[in-house]
């Protein structure tokens, strides 16, 4: 029994360590947009606090990528951990003379950066890769409202998650009762900056019509949608689109700047043949 307990404990600790740092790195252009400073620099000093609880590193700035004034040197104070353990496996540390690409945010009046869940990175002797450099060179021309956003993990942290402001139950109780051939669908709703529906498409069409999705070649964000269904819509899908077309949605906004944006929201609709009722997933 003791052996079993040890094995179970080891498994739990290993699992926690595996998932503790599980996260998605934000789209590079969106992290650039939210950052106060984005720069390439070298760590010229590293000092520990008296109790060794923290250490402060100072960067000499070689190149700044974001418009605006930036100091010639910038300091960051980070937590120090003497030894890695299963409960804080996300711990990372920076060292003297390292060269970094840093995306620095301001939180509570203090500058902060991390190489976990971030595009901040330690640079090797090759420097910044070609793709990243090209994006950084164009990033100051980026306009948030020119793109269409989603709830993908790489975008989710930058925006609020939206919900309908219309009572869906009141809408779906009026769905047409028929002997539908198809009784389930996933829809992609294209919603504008005011929470109003622009258009709706079946999820299948959205997933299999990539040539009709126009992405920005530099920033990798969705620029426009022109989806044409490759097949006639089922009567059930037409009715589901009509029901969701009566729904208004919360406005999706950038968390930091509060700028409203256009976005895609995936939803489901189902018709229960036994109870003759429409169902939604929200």
mmCIF file of C-alpha atoms in Angstrom:
data_model
loop_
_atom_site.group_PDB
_atom_site.id
_atom_site.type_symbol
_atom_site.label_atom_id
_atom_site.label_comp_id
_atom_site.label_asym_id
_atom_site.label_seq_id
_atom_site.Cartn_x
_atom_site.Cartn_y
_atom_site.Cartn_z
ATOM 1 C CA UNK A 1 0.000 0.000 0.000
ATOM 2 C CA UNK A 2 2.843 2.373 0.830
ATOM 3 C CA UNK A 3 4.426 1.678 -2.554
ATOM 4 C CA UNK A 4 1.140 2.451 -4.301
ATOM 5 C CA UNK A 5 0.851 5.763 -2.430
ATOM 6 C CA UNK A 6 4.366 6.739 -3.463
ATOM 7 C CA UNK A 7 3.635 5.927 -7.101
ATOM 8 C CA UNK A 8 0.399 7.936 -7.018
ATOM 9 C CA UNK A 9 2.152 10.894 -5.373
ATOM 10 C CA UNK A 10 4.937 10.789 -7.960
ATOM 11 C CA UNK A 11 2.363 10.713 -10.751
ATOM 12 C CA UNK A 12 0.487 13.695 -9.323
ATOM 13 C CA UNK A 13 3.652 15.751 -8.910
ATOM 14 C CA UNK A 14 4.793 14.878 -12.423
ATOM 15 C CA UNK A 15 1.407 15.842 -13.820
ATOM 16 C CA UNK A 16 1.427 19.168 -11.983
ATOM 17 C CA UNK A 17 4.879 19.911 -13.281
ATOM 18 C CA UNK A 18 3.837 19.055 -16.813
ATOM 19 C CA UNK A 19 0.747 21.279 -16.819
ATOM 20 C CA UNK A 20 1.891 24.083 -14.492
ATOM 21 C CA UNK A 21 3.482 25.982 -17.381
ATOM 22 C CA UNK A 22 0.974 24.975 -20.015
ATOM 23 C CA UNK A 23 -0.118 28.115 -21.823
ATOM 24 C CA UNK A 24 -0.258 29.617 -25.277
ATOM 25 C CA UNK A 25 2.039 32.366 -26.428
ATOM 26 C CA UNK A 26 0.030 35.373 -27.645
ATOM 27 C CA UNK A 27 0.227 36.428 -31.270
ATOM 28 C CA UNK A 28 3.434 38.398 -31.578
ATOM 29 C CA UNK A 29 1.768 41.484 -33.032
ATOM 30 C CA UNK A 30 -0.843 41.538 -30.246
ATOM 31 C CA UNK A 31 1.818 41.338 -27.536
ATOM 32 C CA UNK A 32 3.726 44.091 -29.323
ATOM 33 C CA UNK A 33 0.563 46.217 -29.341
ATOM 34 C CA UNK A 34 -0.002 45.718 -25.591
ATOM 35 C CA UNK A 35 3.615 46.249 -24.539
ATOM 36 C CA UNK A 36 5.044 49.506 -23.240
ATOM 37 C CA UNK A 37 8.503 48.763 -24.652
ATOM 38 C CA UNK A 38 9.771 46.228 -27.167
ATOM 39 C CA UNK A 39 13.540 46.146 -27.465
ATOM 40 C CA UNK A 40 16.704 44.174 -28.045
ATOM 41 C CA UNK A 41 19.202 44.536 -25.233
ATOM 42 C CA UNK A 42 21.986 42.998 -23.169
ATOM 43 C CA UNK A 43 21.994 42.319 -19.425
ATOM 44 C CA UNK A 44 24.842 44.407 -18.004
ATOM 45 C CA UNK A 45 24.255 43.852 -14.279
ATOM 46 C CA UNK A 46 22.479 41.455 -11.931
ATOM 47 C CA UNK A 47 22.073 42.145 -8.220
ATOM 48 C CA UNK A 48 20.330 40.110 -5.516
ATOM 49 C CA UNK A 49 18.335 41.555 -2.649
ATOM 50 C CA UNK A 50 19.702 41.080 0.888
ATOM 51 C CA UNK A 51 17.327 38.212 1.600
ATOM 52 C CA UNK A 52 17.899 36.705 -1.870
ATOM 53 C CA UNK A 53 14.152 36.731 -2.475
ATOM 54 C CA UNK A 54 14.547 38.804 -5.639
ATOM 55 C CA UNK A 55 17.189 39.893 -8.104
ATOM 56 C CA UNK A 56 17.351 42.955 -10.335
ATOM 57 C CA UNK A 57 18.749 42.890 -13.848
ATOM 58 C CA UNK A 58 19.654 45.911 -15.932
ATOM 59 C CA UNK A 59 19.459 45.940 -19.720
ATOM 60 C CA UNK A 60 21.485 48.143 -22.011
ATOM 61 C CA UNK A 61 19.158 48.929 -24.927
ATOM 62 C CA UNK A 62 20.629 48.217 -28.339
ATOM 63 C CA UNK A 63 17.501 48.760 -30.415
ATOM 64 C CA UNK A 64 13.924 49.859 -29.666
ATOM 65 C CA UNK A 65 11.124 48.633 -31.915
ATOM 66 C CA UNK A 66 8.121 50.485 -30.541
ATOM 67 C CA UNK A 67 7.532 54.158 -31.234
ATOM 68 C CA UNK A 68 8.109 56.545 -28.350
ATOM 69 C CA UNK A 69 10.927 57.464 -26.033
ATOM 70 C CA UNK A 70 12.754 54.662 -24.267
ATOM 71 C CA UNK A 71 15.529 54.924 -21.652
ATOM 72 C CA UNK A 72 19.032 53.829 -22.581
ATOM 73 C CA UNK A 73 18.886 51.337 -19.715
ATOM 74 C CA UNK A 74 15.922 49.501 -18.175
ATOM 75 C CA UNK A 75 15.807 47.428 -14.991
ATOM 76 C CA UNK A 76 13.512 44.561 -13.986
ATOM 77 C CA UNK A 77 13.140 42.882 -10.606
ATOM 78 C CA UNK A 78 12.273 39.192 -10.614
ATOM 79 C CA UNK A 79 11.565 36.551 -7.994
ATOM 80 C CA UNK A 80 14.541 34.311 -7.186
ATOM 81 C CA UNK A 81 14.256 30.605 -6.509
ATOM 82 C CA UNK A 82 17.266 28.714 -5.244
ATOM 83 C CA UNK A 83 16.185 25.331 -6.525
ATOM 84 C CA UNK A 84 13.518 24.171 -8.922
ATOM 85 C CA UNK A 85 10.734 22.044 -7.465
ATOM 86 C CA UNK A 86 7.560 20.341 -8.666
ATOM 87 C CA UNK A 87 5.368 23.175 -7.363
ATOM 88 C CA UNK A 88 7.131 25.974 -9.234
ATOM 89 C CA UNK A 89 8.341 24.395 -12.426
ATOM 90 C CA UNK A 90 7.652 27.612 -14.355
ATOM 91 C CA UNK A 91 10.650 29.304 -12.762
ATOM 92 C CA UNK A 92 13.092 30.880 -15.188
ATOM 93 C CA UNK A 93 16.096 33.058 -14.608
ATOM 94 C CA UNK A 94 18.134 35.571 -16.601
ATOM 95 C CA UNK A 95 21.920 35.886 -16.443
ATOM 96 C CA UNK A 96 24.641 38.447 -16.951
ATOM 97 C CA UNK A 97 25.718 39.223 -20.537
ATOM 98 C CA UNK A 98 22.720 37.525 -22.111
ATOM 99 C CA UNK A 99 21.134 39.284 -25.080
ATOM 100 C CA UNK A 100 17.322 39.343 -25.175
ATOM 101 C CA UNK A 101 14.355 40.404 -27.248
ATOM 102 C CA UNK A 102 12.014 41.831 -24.611
ATOM 103 C CA UNK A 103 8.298 42.624 -24.680
ATOM 104 C CA UNK A 104 7.903 44.718 -21.523
ATOM 105 C CA UNK A 105 4.505 45.428 -19.987
ATOM 106 C CA UNK A 106 3.666 47.899 -17.261
ATOM 107 C CA UNK A 107 1.701 46.451 -14.344
ATOM 108 C CA UNK A 108 0.924 48.442 -11.231
ATOM 109 C CA UNK A 109 3.393 51.127 -12.264
ATOM 110 C CA UNK A 110 6.237 48.592 -12.622
ATOM 111 C CA UNK A 111 7.800 47.115 -15.718
ATOM 112 C CA UNK A 112 7.585 43.384 -16.166
ATOM 113 C CA UNK A 113 8.562 40.729 -18.696
ATOM 114 C CA UNK A 114 8.693 36.964 -18.746
ATOM 115 C CA UNK A 115 9.834 34.279 -21.136
ATOM 116 C CA UNK A 116 6.866 32.110 -20.069
ATOM 117 C CA UNK A 117 3.692 32.627 -22.167
ATOM 118 C CA UNK A 118 5.410 35.477 -23.969
ATOM 119 C CA UNK A 119 7.341 36.288 -27.109
ATOM 120 C CA UNK A 120 10.233 37.608 -24.992
ATOM 121 C CA UNK A 121 13.192 35.364 -25.712
ATOM 122 C CA UNK A 122 16.869 34.788 -25.137
ATOM 123 C CA UNK A 123 18.748 35.422 -28.388
ATOM 124 C CA UNK A 124 21.482 33.154 -29.654
ATOM 125 C CA UNK A 125 24.412 34.259 -31.795
ATOM 126 C CA UNK A 126 22.120 34.371 -34.855
ATOM 127 C CA UNK A 127 20.048 37.162 -33.335
ATOM 128 C CA UNK A 128 16.399 37.747 -34.255
ATOM 129 C CA UNK A 129 14.957 35.419 -36.894
ATOM 130 C CA UNK A 130 13.886 36.815 -40.277
ATOM 131 C CA UNK A 131 10.128 36.489 -39.743
ATOM 132 C CA UNK A 132 10.175 38.222 -36.354
ATOM 133 C CA UNK A 133 12.416 40.992 -37.629
ATOM 134 C CA UNK A 134 10.114 41.642 -40.577
ATOM 135 C CA UNK A 135 7.118 41.859 -38.260
ATOM 136 C CA UNK A 136 8.910 44.177 -35.833
ATOM 137 C CA UNK A 137 9.836 46.479 -38.707
ATOM 138 C CA UNK A 138 6.146 46.842 -39.641
ATOM 139 C CA UNK A 139 4.528 46.607 -36.204
ATOM 140 C CA UNK A 140 4.150 50.345 -35.598
ATOM 141 C CA UNK A 141 1.797 50.545 -38.593
ATOM 142 C CA UNK A 142 -0.531 47.915 -37.100
ATOM 143 C CA UNK A 143 -4.144 49.014 -36.494
ATOM 144 C CA UNK A 144 -6.111 46.768 -34.155
ATOM 145 C CA UNK A 145 -9.524 47.557 -35.654
ATOM 146 C CA UNK A 146 -8.486 46.466 -39.167
ATOM 147 C CA UNK A 147 -8.673 42.766 -38.301
ATOM 148 C CA UNK A 148 -11.161 40.064 -37.324
ATOM 149 C CA UNK A 149 -10.510 38.224 -34.081
ATOM 150 C CA UNK A 150 -11.414 34.880 -32.614
ATOM 151 C CA UNK A 151 -11.367 33.027 -29.319
ATOM 152 C CA UNK A 152 -8.236 31.076 -30.188
ATOM 153 C CA UNK A 153 -5.864 30.657 -27.253
ATOM 154 C CA UNK A 154 -3.256 32.883 -28.914
ATOM 155 C CA UNK A 155 -5.794 35.754 -29.035
ATOM 156 C CA UNK A 156 -8.037 35.066 -26.034
ATOM 157 C CA UNK A 157 -5.899 36.755 -23.400
ATOM 158 C CA UNK A 158 -5.958 40.061 -25.281
ATOM 159 C CA UNK A 159 -9.765 40.367 -25.472
ATOM 160 C CA UNK A 160 -12.849 39.767 -23.348
ATOM 161 C CA UNK A 161 -14.911 36.626 -23.931
ATOM 162 C CA UNK A 162 -18.302 37.688 -25.278
ATOM 163 C CA UNK A 163 -21.789 36.486 -24.391
ATOM 164 C CA UNK A 164 -25.201 37.190 -25.951
ATOM 165 C CA UNK A 165 -27.120 40.110 -24.470
ATOM 166 C CA UNK A 166 -30.338 38.778 -26.013
ATOM 167 C CA UNK A 167 -32.198 36.056 -24.115
ATOM 168 C CA UNK A 168 -31.528 32.990 -26.266
ATOM 169 C CA UNK A 169 -34.251 30.879 -24.657
ATOM 170 C CA UNK A 170 -36.880 33.393 -25.734
ATOM 171 C CA UNK A 171 -35.518 33.274 -29.291
ATOM 172 C CA UNK A 172 -35.162 29.503 -29.594
ATOM 173 C CA UNK A 173 -38.578 28.663 -28.172
ATOM 174 C CA UNK A 174 -40.003 30.209 -31.353
ATOM 175 C CA UNK A 175 -37.961 28.023 -33.694
ATOM 176 C CA UNK A 176 -39.999 26.326 -36.431
ATOM 177 C CA UNK A 177 -41.143 22.809 -35.586
ATOM 178 C CA UNK A 178 -40.545 20.508 -38.559
ATOM 179 C CA UNK A 179 -39.310 17.048 -39.405
ATOM 180 C CA UNK A 180 -35.779 18.234 -40.207
ATOM 181 C CA UNK A 181 -33.413 15.940 -42.106
ATOM 182 C CA UNK A 182 -30.433 17.440 -40.277
ATOM 183 C CA UNK A 183 -30.842 18.355 -36.598
ATOM 184 C CA UNK A 184 -27.425 19.644 -35.487
ATOM 185 C CA UNK A 185 -25.052 22.338 -36.725
ATOM 186 C CA UNK A 186 -22.094 24.481 -35.744
ATOM 187 C CA UNK A 187 -22.266 28.062 -36.932
ATOM 188 C CA UNK A 188 -19.626 30.744 -37.197
ATOM 189 C CA UNK A 189 -21.118 34.155 -36.515
ATOM 190 C CA UNK A 190 -19.280 37.166 -37.891
ATOM 191 C CA UNK A 191 -20.043 40.046 -35.506
ATOM 192 C CA UNK A 192 -19.189 43.731 -35.852
ATOM 193 C CA UNK A 193 -17.759 46.247 -33.363
ATOM 194 C CA UNK A 194 -21.249 47.021 -32.010
ATOM 195 C CA UNK A 195 -22.191 43.404 -31.302
ATOM 196 C CA UNK A 196 -24.399 43.127 -34.399
ATOM 197 C CA UNK A 197 -24.320 40.136 -36.730
ATOM 198 C CA UNK A 198 -22.680 40.776 -40.103
ATOM 199 C CA UNK A 199 -23.113 37.258 -41.493
ATOM 200 C CA UNK A 200 -23.299 33.624 -40.436
ATOM 201 C CA UNK A 201 -21.732 30.527 -41.931
ATOM 202 C CA UNK A 202 -21.764 26.830 -41.181
ATOM 203 C CA UNK A 203 -18.727 25.761 -39.195
ATOM 204 C CA UNK A 204 -17.878 23.209 -41.863
ATOM 205 C CA UNK A 205 -17.651 25.908 -44.510
ATOM 206 C CA UNK A 206 -15.463 28.037 -42.238
ATOM 207 C CA UNK A 207 -13.059 25.163 -41.620
ATOM 208 C CA UNK A 208 -12.816 24.046 -45.244
ATOM 209 C CA UNK A 209 -12.807 27.335 -47.157
ATOM 210 C CA UNK A 210 -9.359 28.684 -46.326
ATOM 211 C CA UNK A 211 -8.842 30.277 -49.791
ATOM 212 C CA UNK A 212 -11.742 32.598 -48.928
ATOM 213 C CA UNK A 213 -10.097 33.657 -45.689
ATOM 214 C CA UNK A 214 -7.701 36.541 -46.293
ATOM 215 C CA UNK A 215 -4.885 36.709 -43.738
ATOM 216 C CA UNK A 216 -2.357 39.478 -43.351
ATOM 217 C CA UNK A 217 0.957 37.991 -44.583
ATOM 218 C CA UNK A 218 3.021 39.821 -41.953
ATOM 219 C CA UNK A 219 0.866 39.843 -38.822
ATOM 220 C CA UNK A 220 -0.905 36.512 -39.422
ATOM 221 C CA UNK A 221 -4.325 37.909 -38.476
ATOM 222 C CA UNK A 222 -7.600 37.457 -40.333
ATOM 223 C CA UNK A 223 -8.194 40.430 -42.608
ATOM 224 C CA UNK A 224 -11.468 39.571 -44.364
ATOM 225 C CA UNK A 225 -14.001 36.786 -44.895
ATOM 226 C CA UNK A 226 -15.697 35.765 -48.116
ATOM 227 C CA UNK A 227 -17.077 32.288 -47.495
ATOM 228 C CA UNK A 228 -19.225 30.642 -50.139
ATOM 229 C CA UNK A 229 -20.942 27.438 -49.118
ATOM 230 C CA UNK A 230 -19.854 24.486 -51.224
ATOM 231 C CA UNK A 231 -23.254 22.835 -50.880
ATOM 232 C CA UNK A 232 -26.894 23.880 -50.483
ATOM 233 C CA UNK A 233 -27.835 24.601 -46.886
ATOM 234 C CA UNK A 234 -30.140 22.220 -45.055
ATOM 235 C CA UNK A 235 -33.493 23.648 -44.007
ATOM 236 C CA UNK A 236 -32.421 23.181 -40.380
ATOM 237 C CA UNK A 237 -29.269 25.256 -40.943
ATOM 238 C CA UNK A 238 -31.261 28.048 -42.561
ATOM 239 C CA UNK A 239 -33.601 28.181 -39.562
ATOM 240 C CA UNK A 240 -30.701 28.042 -37.094
ATOM 241 C CA UNK A 241 -29.043 30.984 -38.851
ATOM 242 C CA UNK A 242 -32.332 32.912 -38.728
ATOM 243 C CA UNK A 243 -32.647 32.318 -34.971
ATOM 244 C CA UNK A 244 -29.089 33.414 -34.208
ATOM 245 C CA UNK A 245 -29.607 36.379 -36.536
ATOM 246 C CA UNK A 246 -32.009 37.837 -33.933
ATOM 247 C CA UNK A 247 -29.327 37.830 -31.237
ATOM 248 C CA UNK A 248 -27.223 40.805 -30.166
ATOM 249 C CA UNK A 249 -23.841 40.180 -28.576
ATOM 250 C CA UNK A 250 -21.520 41.827 -26.116
ATOM 251 C CA UNK A 251 -18.888 44.018 -27.710
ATOM 252 C CA UNK A 252 -15.456 42.461 -27.941
ATOM 253 C CA UNK A 253 -12.820 44.910 -26.750
ATOM 254 C CA UNK A 254 -9.080 44.898 -26.363
ATOM 255 C CA UNK A 255 -8.497 44.528 -22.621
ATOM 256 C CA UNK A 256 -5.901 47.275 -22.379
ATOM 257 C CA UNK A 257 -7.040 49.925 -24.859
ATOM 258 C CA UNK A 258 -10.799 49.101 -24.768
ATOM 259 C CA UNK A 259 -10.948 49.449 -28.551
ATOM 260 C CA UNK A 260 -13.914 47.448 -29.978
ATOM 261 C CA UNK A 261 -13.188 44.928 -32.734
ATOM 262 C CA UNK A 262 -14.948 42.621 -35.194
ATOM 263 C CA UNK A 263 -14.896 38.951 -34.300
ATOM 264 C CA UNK A 264 -16.060 35.416 -35.022
ATOM 265 C CA UNK A 265 -18.101 33.499 -32.446
ATOM 266 C CA UNK A 266 -18.726 29.775 -32.845
ATOM 267 C CA UNK A 267 -22.115 28.505 -31.636
ATOM 268 C CA UNK A 268 -24.170 25.317 -31.855
ATOM 269 C CA UNK A 269 -27.827 24.647 -32.534
ATOM 270 C CA UNK A 270 -29.792 21.419 -32.197
ATOM 271 C CA UNK A 271 -33.353 20.260 -32.728
ATOM 272 C CA UNK A 272 -34.656 17.466 -30.492
ATOM 273 C CA UNK A 273 -37.069 15.387 -32.569
ATOM 274 C CA UNK A 274 -38.570 13.673 -29.530
ATOM 275 C CA UNK A 275 -39.431 16.796 -27.553
ATOM 276 C CA UNK A 276 -39.848 19.005 -30.642
ATOM 277 C CA UNK A 277 -37.659 21.690 -29.063
ATOM 278 C CA UNK A 278 -34.708 23.787 -30.191
ATOM 279 C CA UNK A 279 -31.529 23.884 -28.102
ATOM 280 C CA UNK A 280 -28.469 26.101 -28.022
ATOM 281 C CA UNK A 281 -25.146 25.752 -26.217
ATOM 282 C CA UNK A 282 -24.988 29.067 -24.345
#
